[in-house]
XYZ file of C-alpha atoms in Angstrom:
458
model
C -15.909 28.420 0.242
C -14.969 27.370 3.475
C -11.701 28.967 4.760
C -10.211 25.882 5.803
C -10.222 24.310 1.872
C -9.036 27.835 0.515
C -5.860 27.543 2.947
C -5.075 24.245 1.910
C -5.518 24.366 -1.666
C -4.954 28.287 -2.593
C -1.914 29.723 -4.155
C -0.473 30.465 -0.932
C 0.749 26.988 -0.908
C 3.604 25.756 -3.126
C 3.091 22.815 -5.434
C 5.535 21.044 -7.594
C 5.678 22.780 -11.126
C 8.503 21.477 -12.405
C 10.503 17.862 -13.054
C 12.973 17.766 -10.754
C 15.041 15.359 -13.430
C 15.272 16.004 -17.424
C 15.759 12.515 -18.170
C 15.877 8.980 -16.416
C 19.408 8.479 -15.419
C 21.417 5.174 -14.531
C 21.671 6.708 -10.945
C 18.429 7.403 -10.994
C 17.243 3.768 -11.568
C 19.996 2.417 -8.971
C 18.457 4.424 -6.217
C 14.737 3.211 -7.186
C 15.948 -0.552 -7.341
C 17.364 -0.540 -4.172
C 13.841 1.584 -2.685
C 11.657 -1.461 -4.677
C 14.080 -4.138 -3.246
C 13.553 -2.844 0.405
C 9.746 -2.535 -0.588
C 9.468 -6.594 -1.880
C 11.722 -7.597 1.194
C 8.415 -5.696 3.343
C 5.976 -7.301 1.322
C 7.665 -10.779 1.641
C 7.487 -10.180 5.860
C 3.955 -8.608 5.476
C 2.751 -12.018 4.093
C 4.927 -14.809 5.365
C 3.059 -15.262 8.694
C 0.181 -16.277 6.343
C 1.595 -19.021 4.985
C 3.077 -20.304 8.403
C -0.446 -20.099 9.695
C -0.898 -23.859 10.506
C 2.737 -24.381 12.187
C 1.948 -21.257 14.470
C -0.905 -22.707 16.164
C 0.933 -25.500 17.045
C 4.169 -23.079 17.820
C 1.876 -20.893 20.211
C -0.677 -22.987 21.546
C -3.610 -20.819 19.889
C -7.012 -21.082 18.671
C -8.023 -19.494 15.162
C -9.261 -16.513 17.076
C -6.064 -15.720 18.378
C -4.273 -16.434 15.364
C -6.499 -13.843 13.786
C -4.915 -11.475 16.006
C -1.396 -11.581 14.393
C -2.991 -10.148 11.148
C -5.220 -7.665 12.605
C -2.368 -6.137 14.717
C 0.174 -5.962 12.080
C -2.318 -4.538 9.383
C -3.425 -2.239 12.242
C -0.244 -0.824 13.308
C 0.543 -0.601 9.343
C -2.375 1.710 8.713
C -2.037 4.201 12.081
C 1.645 4.387 11.231
C 0.989 5.957 7.784
C 0.650 9.472 8.808
C 3.517 9.455 11.754
C 6.095 7.692 8.992
C 4.533 10.060 6.286
C 5.830 12.893 8.804
C 9.013 11.225 9.502
C 10.184 10.933 5.788
C 9.130 14.567 5.640
C 11.323 15.988 8.324
C 13.993 13.227 8.175
C 14.329 12.157 4.487
C 13.239 8.517 3.000
C 16.767 7.325 2.801
C 17.041 7.521 6.575
C 13.395 6.491 7.401
C 13.302 3.477 5.118
C 16.673 1.776 6.390
C 15.360 2.391 10.122
C 12.388 0.834 8.572
C 13.609 -2.245 6.887
C 15.847 -2.608 10.561
C 12.711 -2.474 12.487
C 10.934 -5.303 10.123
C 14.131 -7.488 10.517
C 14.201 -7.194 14.321
C 10.242 -8.099 14.704
C 11.247 -11.245 12.307
C 14.349 -12.566 14.148
C 12.120 -12.146 17.408
C 9.448 -14.042 15.795
C 11.599 -16.611 14.777
C 13.447 -17.092 18.719
C 10.258 -16.745 20.423
C 7.510 -19.432 21.557
C 5.415 -16.805 23.879
C 1.906 -15.726 22.143
C 2.499 -11.854 23.983
C 6.160 -11.902 22.796
C 5.044 -12.720 19.205
C 2.213 -10.102 19.391
C 4.786 -7.458 19.985
C 6.777 -8.876 17.224
C 4.094 -8.364 14.635
C 3.882 -4.891 16.117
C 7.828 -4.358 14.712
C 7.289 -5.704 11.446
C 4.017 -3.653 10.938
C 5.372 -0.570 12.090
C 8.954 -1.031 10.079
C 6.659 -2.204 6.626
C 4.696 1.251 6.910
C 8.054 2.985 5.934
C 8.862 0.978 2.874
C 6.221 2.054 -0.026
C 6.086 5.789 1.358
C 9.545 6.305 0.973
C 9.713 4.808 -2.154
C 7.045 7.048 -3.460
C 8.960 10.483 -1.993
C 11.962 9.636 -3.638
C 10.355 9.237 -7.193
C 9.521 12.800 -7.567
C 13.011 13.555 -6.894
C 14.808 11.573 -9.293
C 12.349 11.161 -12.053
C 10.372 13.189 -14.289
C 7.145 13.793 -13.050
C 5.714 12.559 -16.356
C 7.064 9.463 -16.205
C 6.272 8.950 -11.899
C 2.878 7.466 -12.625
C 4.323 4.562 -14.221
C 7.154 3.839 -11.674
C 4.506 4.390 -9.102
C 2.945 1.432 -10.579
C 5.983 -0.597 -11.360
C 6.877 -0.120 -7.878
C 3.935 -1.412 -6.542
C 3.560 -4.590 -8.976
C 7.095 -5.376 -8.405
C 6.819 -5.389 -4.618
C 3.829 -8.134 -5.013
C 6.561 -10.529 -5.661
C 7.337 -10.593 -2.149
C 3.865 -12.393 -1.795
C 5.428 -15.031 -4.162
C 8.051 -15.537 -2.118
C 6.410 -16.354 1.016
C 4.177 -18.918 -0.700
C 6.466 -20.664 -2.287
C 10.699 -20.284 -1.413
C 10.140 -19.434 1.985
C 6.996 -21.938 2.791
C 9.615 -24.628 1.337
C 12.118 -23.719 3.958
C 9.555 -23.406 6.537
C 8.634 -27.180 5.979
C 12.215 -28.226 5.478
C 14.159 -26.530 8.428
C 11.431 -25.654 10.633
C 10.316 -22.269 12.392
C 13.083 -20.819 13.926
C 15.566 -21.438 10.556
C 13.352 -20.172 8.192
C 11.578 -16.539 10.290
C 15.681 -16.183 11.124
C 16.395 -16.332 7.402
C 13.681 -14.148 6.829
C 14.953 -11.372 9.387
C 18.936 -11.678 8.275
C 17.781 -11.387 4.781
C 15.639 -8.098 5.358
C 18.594 -6.587 7.475
C 20.764 -6.826 4.571
C 18.697 -5.424 2.179
C 18.238 -2.205 4.538
C 22.093 -2.286 4.801
C 22.369 -2.095 1.159
C 18.880 0.618 1.030
C 21.653 2.502 2.802
C 24.498 2.498 0.663
C 22.742 3.022 -2.719
C 19.956 5.338 -1.927
C 20.034 9.237 -1.665
C 16.971 11.503 -0.842
C 17.758 13.477 -3.951
C 20.074 14.025 -6.901
C 23.444 16.000 -6.714
C 22.459 19.789 -7.456
C 23.905 20.908 -10.705
C 27.286 22.995 -10.648
C 26.753 26.984 -10.311
C 28.942 28.355 -12.639
C 31.743 29.483 -10.181
C 31.953 25.536 -10.003
C 30.275 24.601 -6.756
C 26.885 22.696 -5.784
C 23.959 24.832 -5.826
C 22.649 22.754 -2.521
C 25.715 21.741 -0.762
C 25.150 18.457 0.913
C 22.975 16.941 -1.824
C 19.804 18.355 -1.538
C 18.064 20.301 -4.591
C 18.247 24.154 -5.005
C 14.549 24.087 -4.896
C 13.816 22.016 -1.829
C 16.871 24.185 -0.172
C 15.379 27.417 -0.612
C 11.733 26.433 0.310
C 11.276 26.585 4.394
C 11.072 23.520 6.381
C 7.443 23.149 7.261
C 6.431 22.035 10.750
C 4.431 19.048 11.816
C 1.369 21.017 12.517
C 1.607 22.923 9.191
C 1.766 19.300 7.074
C -0.767 18.212 8.896
C -2.782 21.365 8.264
C -1.530 20.860 4.527
C -2.592 17.286 4.184
C -5.714 17.113 6.238
C -7.351 19.837 4.252
C -6.708 18.960 1.089
C -9.233 17.398 -0.833
C -7.018 15.749 -3.185
C -5.182 13.734 -0.161
C -8.849 12.506 0.872
C -9.445 11.717 -2.893
C -6.393 9.366 -2.622
C -7.566 8.097 0.345
C -10.830 6.864 -0.661
C -9.181 5.888 -4.136
C -7.135 3.430 -1.749
C -9.902 2.520 0.021
C -12.481 1.226 -2.715
C -9.246 0.441 -5.077
C -7.445 -2.194 -2.620
C -10.311 -3.384 -0.107
C -11.126 -6.744 -2.037
C -7.818 -7.268 -2.915
C -6.471 -6.980 0.758
C -9.283 -8.597 2.358
C -9.152 -11.928 -0.321
C -5.355 -12.190 -0.134
C -4.371 -11.267 3.630
C -7.084 -13.379 5.295
C -10.615 -14.385 3.581
C -9.405 -15.838 0.462
C -7.840 -19.541 1.278
C -10.924 -20.307 3.550
C -13.507 -19.030 1.075
C -11.498 -21.198 -1.512
C -11.072 -24.414 0.578
C -13.818 -24.287 2.812
C -16.612 -22.602 0.704
C -15.505 -24.190 -2.555
C -13.663 -27.235 -1.800
C -10.495 -26.560 -3.424
C -7.721 -27.990 -1.985
C -4.749 -25.783 -0.280
C -2.319 -26.758 -3.159
C -5.329 -25.268 -5.694
C -5.521 -22.275 -3.572
C -2.155 -21.430 -3.526
C -1.771 -21.311 -7.042
C -4.925 -19.225 -7.244
C -2.849 -16.760 -5.143
C -0.046 -17.476 -7.240
C -1.962 -16.274 -10.269
C -3.307 -13.299 -8.212
C 0.251 -12.203 -7.816
C 1.219 -12.543 -11.497
C -1.973 -10.512 -12.629
C -0.780 -7.759 -10.432
C 2.522 -7.422 -11.295
C 1.855 -7.597 -15.172
C -0.979 -4.400 -14.689
C 1.010 -2.229 -12.854
C 3.071 -0.692 -15.815
C -0.413 -0.436 -17.618
C -2.183 1.005 -14.908
C 0.625 3.586 -14.636
C 0.202 4.457 -18.099
C -3.200 5.318 -17.576
C -2.712 7.165 -14.795
C -0.786 9.586 -16.915
C -3.125 9.677 -19.679
C -6.216 10.621 -17.333
C -4.568 13.013 -15.111
C -7.015 15.084 -13.222
C -10.075 12.353 -14.426
C -8.105 9.394 -12.212
C -11.151 9.931 -9.962
C -13.733 9.076 -12.714
C -11.805 6.134 -13.874
C -11.245 5.045 -10.246
C -15.342 5.211 -9.714
C -15.965 2.924 -12.962
C -13.008 0.370 -12.211
C -14.503 0.074 -8.712
C -17.907 -0.086 -9.515
C -16.472 -3.081 -11.950
C -14.461 -4.437 -8.853
C -17.731 -4.852 -6.810
C -19.742 -6.143 -9.635
C -17.671 -8.891 -10.355
C -17.476 -10.108 -6.837
C -21.860 -9.947 -6.819
C -21.818 -12.351 -9.829
C -19.568 -14.611 -8.632
C -21.445 -14.817 -5.236
C -24.947 -14.814 -6.785
C -25.174 -18.753 -7.424
C -26.509 -20.857 -4.538
C -23.766 -23.585 -5.542
C -20.055 -23.085 -4.921
C -18.245 -21.819 -8.207
C -15.644 -23.680 -9.733
C -11.741 -23.163 -9.663
C -12.069 -21.568 -13.362
C -14.129 -18.902 -11.777
C -12.065 -18.123 -8.815
C -8.521 -18.116 -10.868
C -10.611 -15.598 -13.523
C -11.991 -13.296 -10.899
C -8.368 -13.210 -9.169
C -6.603 -12.095 -12.496
C -9.064 -9.338 -12.936
C -9.172 -8.215 -9.114
C -5.550 -8.240 -8.777
C -5.287 -6.423 -12.350
C -8.131 -3.866 -11.246
C -7.024 -3.457 -7.568
C -3.952 -1.441 -8.884
C -5.904 1.403 -9.369
C -5.590 1.803 -5.752
C -2.146 3.766 -6.527
C -3.735 6.441 -8.636
C -4.480 8.707 -6.188
C -0.458 8.974 -4.964
C 0.010 10.422 -8.208
C -2.914 12.962 -7.666
C -1.464 13.845 -4.474
C 2.270 13.836 -5.845
C 0.945 16.321 -8.453
C -1.222 18.446 -6.041
C 0.135 18.779 -2.543
C 3.178 20.715 -1.370
C 6.052 18.509 -1.367
C 7.148 19.608 1.824
C 4.084 17.478 2.913
C 3.967 15.170 0.141
C 5.108 11.978 2.355
C 2.533 12.823 4.997
C -0.178 13.064 1.842
C 0.610 9.917 0.807
C 0.629 8.100 3.919
C -2.808 9.514 4.773
C -3.599 8.301 0.987
C -1.905 4.618 1.614
C -4.235 4.296 5.105
C -8.098 4.435 3.064
C -7.312 0.278 1.596
C -5.893 -1.487 4.709
C -8.555 0.327 7.102
C -11.137 -0.403 4.900
C -9.662 -4.186 4.620
C -9.724 -4.079 8.414
C -13.290 -3.386 8.842
C -14.551 -5.650 6.222
C -12.602 -8.910 7.225
C -13.920 -8.180 11.019
C -17.544 -7.580 9.325
C -17.359 -11.042 7.251
C -15.993 -12.825 10.500
C -18.768 -11.824 12.202
C -21.315 -12.321 9.700
C -19.539 -15.771 9.124
C -20.164 -16.535 12.782
C -23.618 -15.388 12.639
C -24.685 -17.173 9.681
C -22.950 -20.643 10.470
C -24.643 -20.883 14.193
C -21.425 -22.799 15.387
C -21.453 -25.406 11.796
C -18.536 -25.679 9.644
C -18.192 -22.633 7.503
C -20.281 -23.445 3.899
C -20.984 -21.233 0.869
C -24.008 -19.988 1.938
C -22.379 -18.438 4.770
C -19.672 -16.683 3.000
C -22.367 -15.324 0.855
C -24.203 -14.120 3.806
C -20.809 -12.726 5.186
C -19.591 -10.844 1.857
C -22.695 -8.328 2.652
C -19.950 -6.547 5.071
C -17.718 -5.709 1.750
C -20.482 -4.067 0.524
C -21.410 -2.144 3.137
C -17.787 -0.866 3.522
C -17.495 -0.247 -0.338
C -20.614 2.007 -0.134
C -18.903 4.030 2.521
C -15.628 4.278 0.546
C -17.752 5.165 -2.324
C -19.678 7.703 -0.834
C -15.948 9.669 0.881
C -14.600 9.285 -3.088
C -17.334 11.180 -4.808
C -17.268 13.589 -1.806
C -13.628 14.332 -2.202
C -13.683 14.942 -6.078
C -16.817 17.031 -5.427
C -14.699 19.169 -3.169
C -11.918 18.972 -5.480
C -14.237 20.359 -8.393
C -15.413 23.353 -6.309
C -12.062 24.659 -5.810
C -11.533 24.343 -9.754
C -14.494 26.469 -10.326
C -14.412 29.130 -7.830
C -10.591 29.650 -7.742
C -9.782 29.580 -11.413
C -5.363 29.777 -10.517
C -5.729 26.861 -7.937
C -8.037 24.522 -10.354
C -5.413 24.824 -13.226
C -2.698 23.878 -10.779
C -4.697 20.775 -9.654
C -5.565 19.933 -13.705
C -1.941 20.736 -14.797
C 0.755 20.793 -12.323
């Protein structure tokens, strides 16, 4: 067995072995609700530009290819910021990082509201992507500190699902405000709202519960850190990176996110609307309705996937493989006909895709259970990169194949059938990585029984 794997997963690395809380408290729910609100605001900011695409063409005087740079830049910054932000959370705490991230997001939205310069607007999207990167990771770091580990899979999926309401806010009330009051007023309102959410989070969130009182009446941690975390030596950045990059469970989380989220992210962030309107002939109102259905399905499926995650435990990788194959199979069946599918088919596909894509979060639960808590946010950050990197690759590949297939013509159904080959190629890469990580984890379980038992029953 390679020494690096043994170092990452061997008994010398402490893991979370006890619930930080014995029960769910009102204070814990308050902290969680504040974190969800920040994440919801982040999703609203992330998706708001997508519904303002037509207005952005006129405001910045750009063509479609330059407009696409806005999305590519934001998603790219978000993905690349995951590990640095995770390191910051592990070093400075989730509350501080989340609040700073919200204020950075708000600044980006306000700059976007006030500028008509394309380069400055790109910089604003960089700020939005960087601030957005802190929201979900911070929320995930708070869960094991405030809730018993037996319920954290459920709250993970609830957090992810409720955050998707931000997509609805962008598609309905924000779009109405944009059409009624214009670009500047709507984006100023969005930026101001995110800033207020950040301030509320600073008041409501604490990194950990107060430590229980000792027999002499003093608190065990003095400053609000749990006693177990207070005793643990603080890991250096190099140590945290070493723990994460050499741990097969972190890579299993990365590729779980890759194969679970890539279809949903590629569709909702970029190519869903062109597919529905240009290739299938749906009206913008019909296509918007499909996206709303997608959001509702995602929110509804979250708790169910959380319960499945808790039940499957160490077998989450197998569940992910099955769900990913089903997702890919549905898209193949959808695109097989020579003529476009109808509205009912795309609605059914979106319900199933949104529901099954919540499996992208299964890896977060495995990381939370198996990785040293000092590097937990960093490990979650690595996992959270997978789906967005896959979506970037797939979206770019679809664009290249669309241009090659259409040869300058308007995009048609046949062109999208060819372009979706990019999705298949990226999916194959992700499945290969997921299976490799699962094999590496099982080798540890076989060769080092003590470590394997900890991975199976943290």
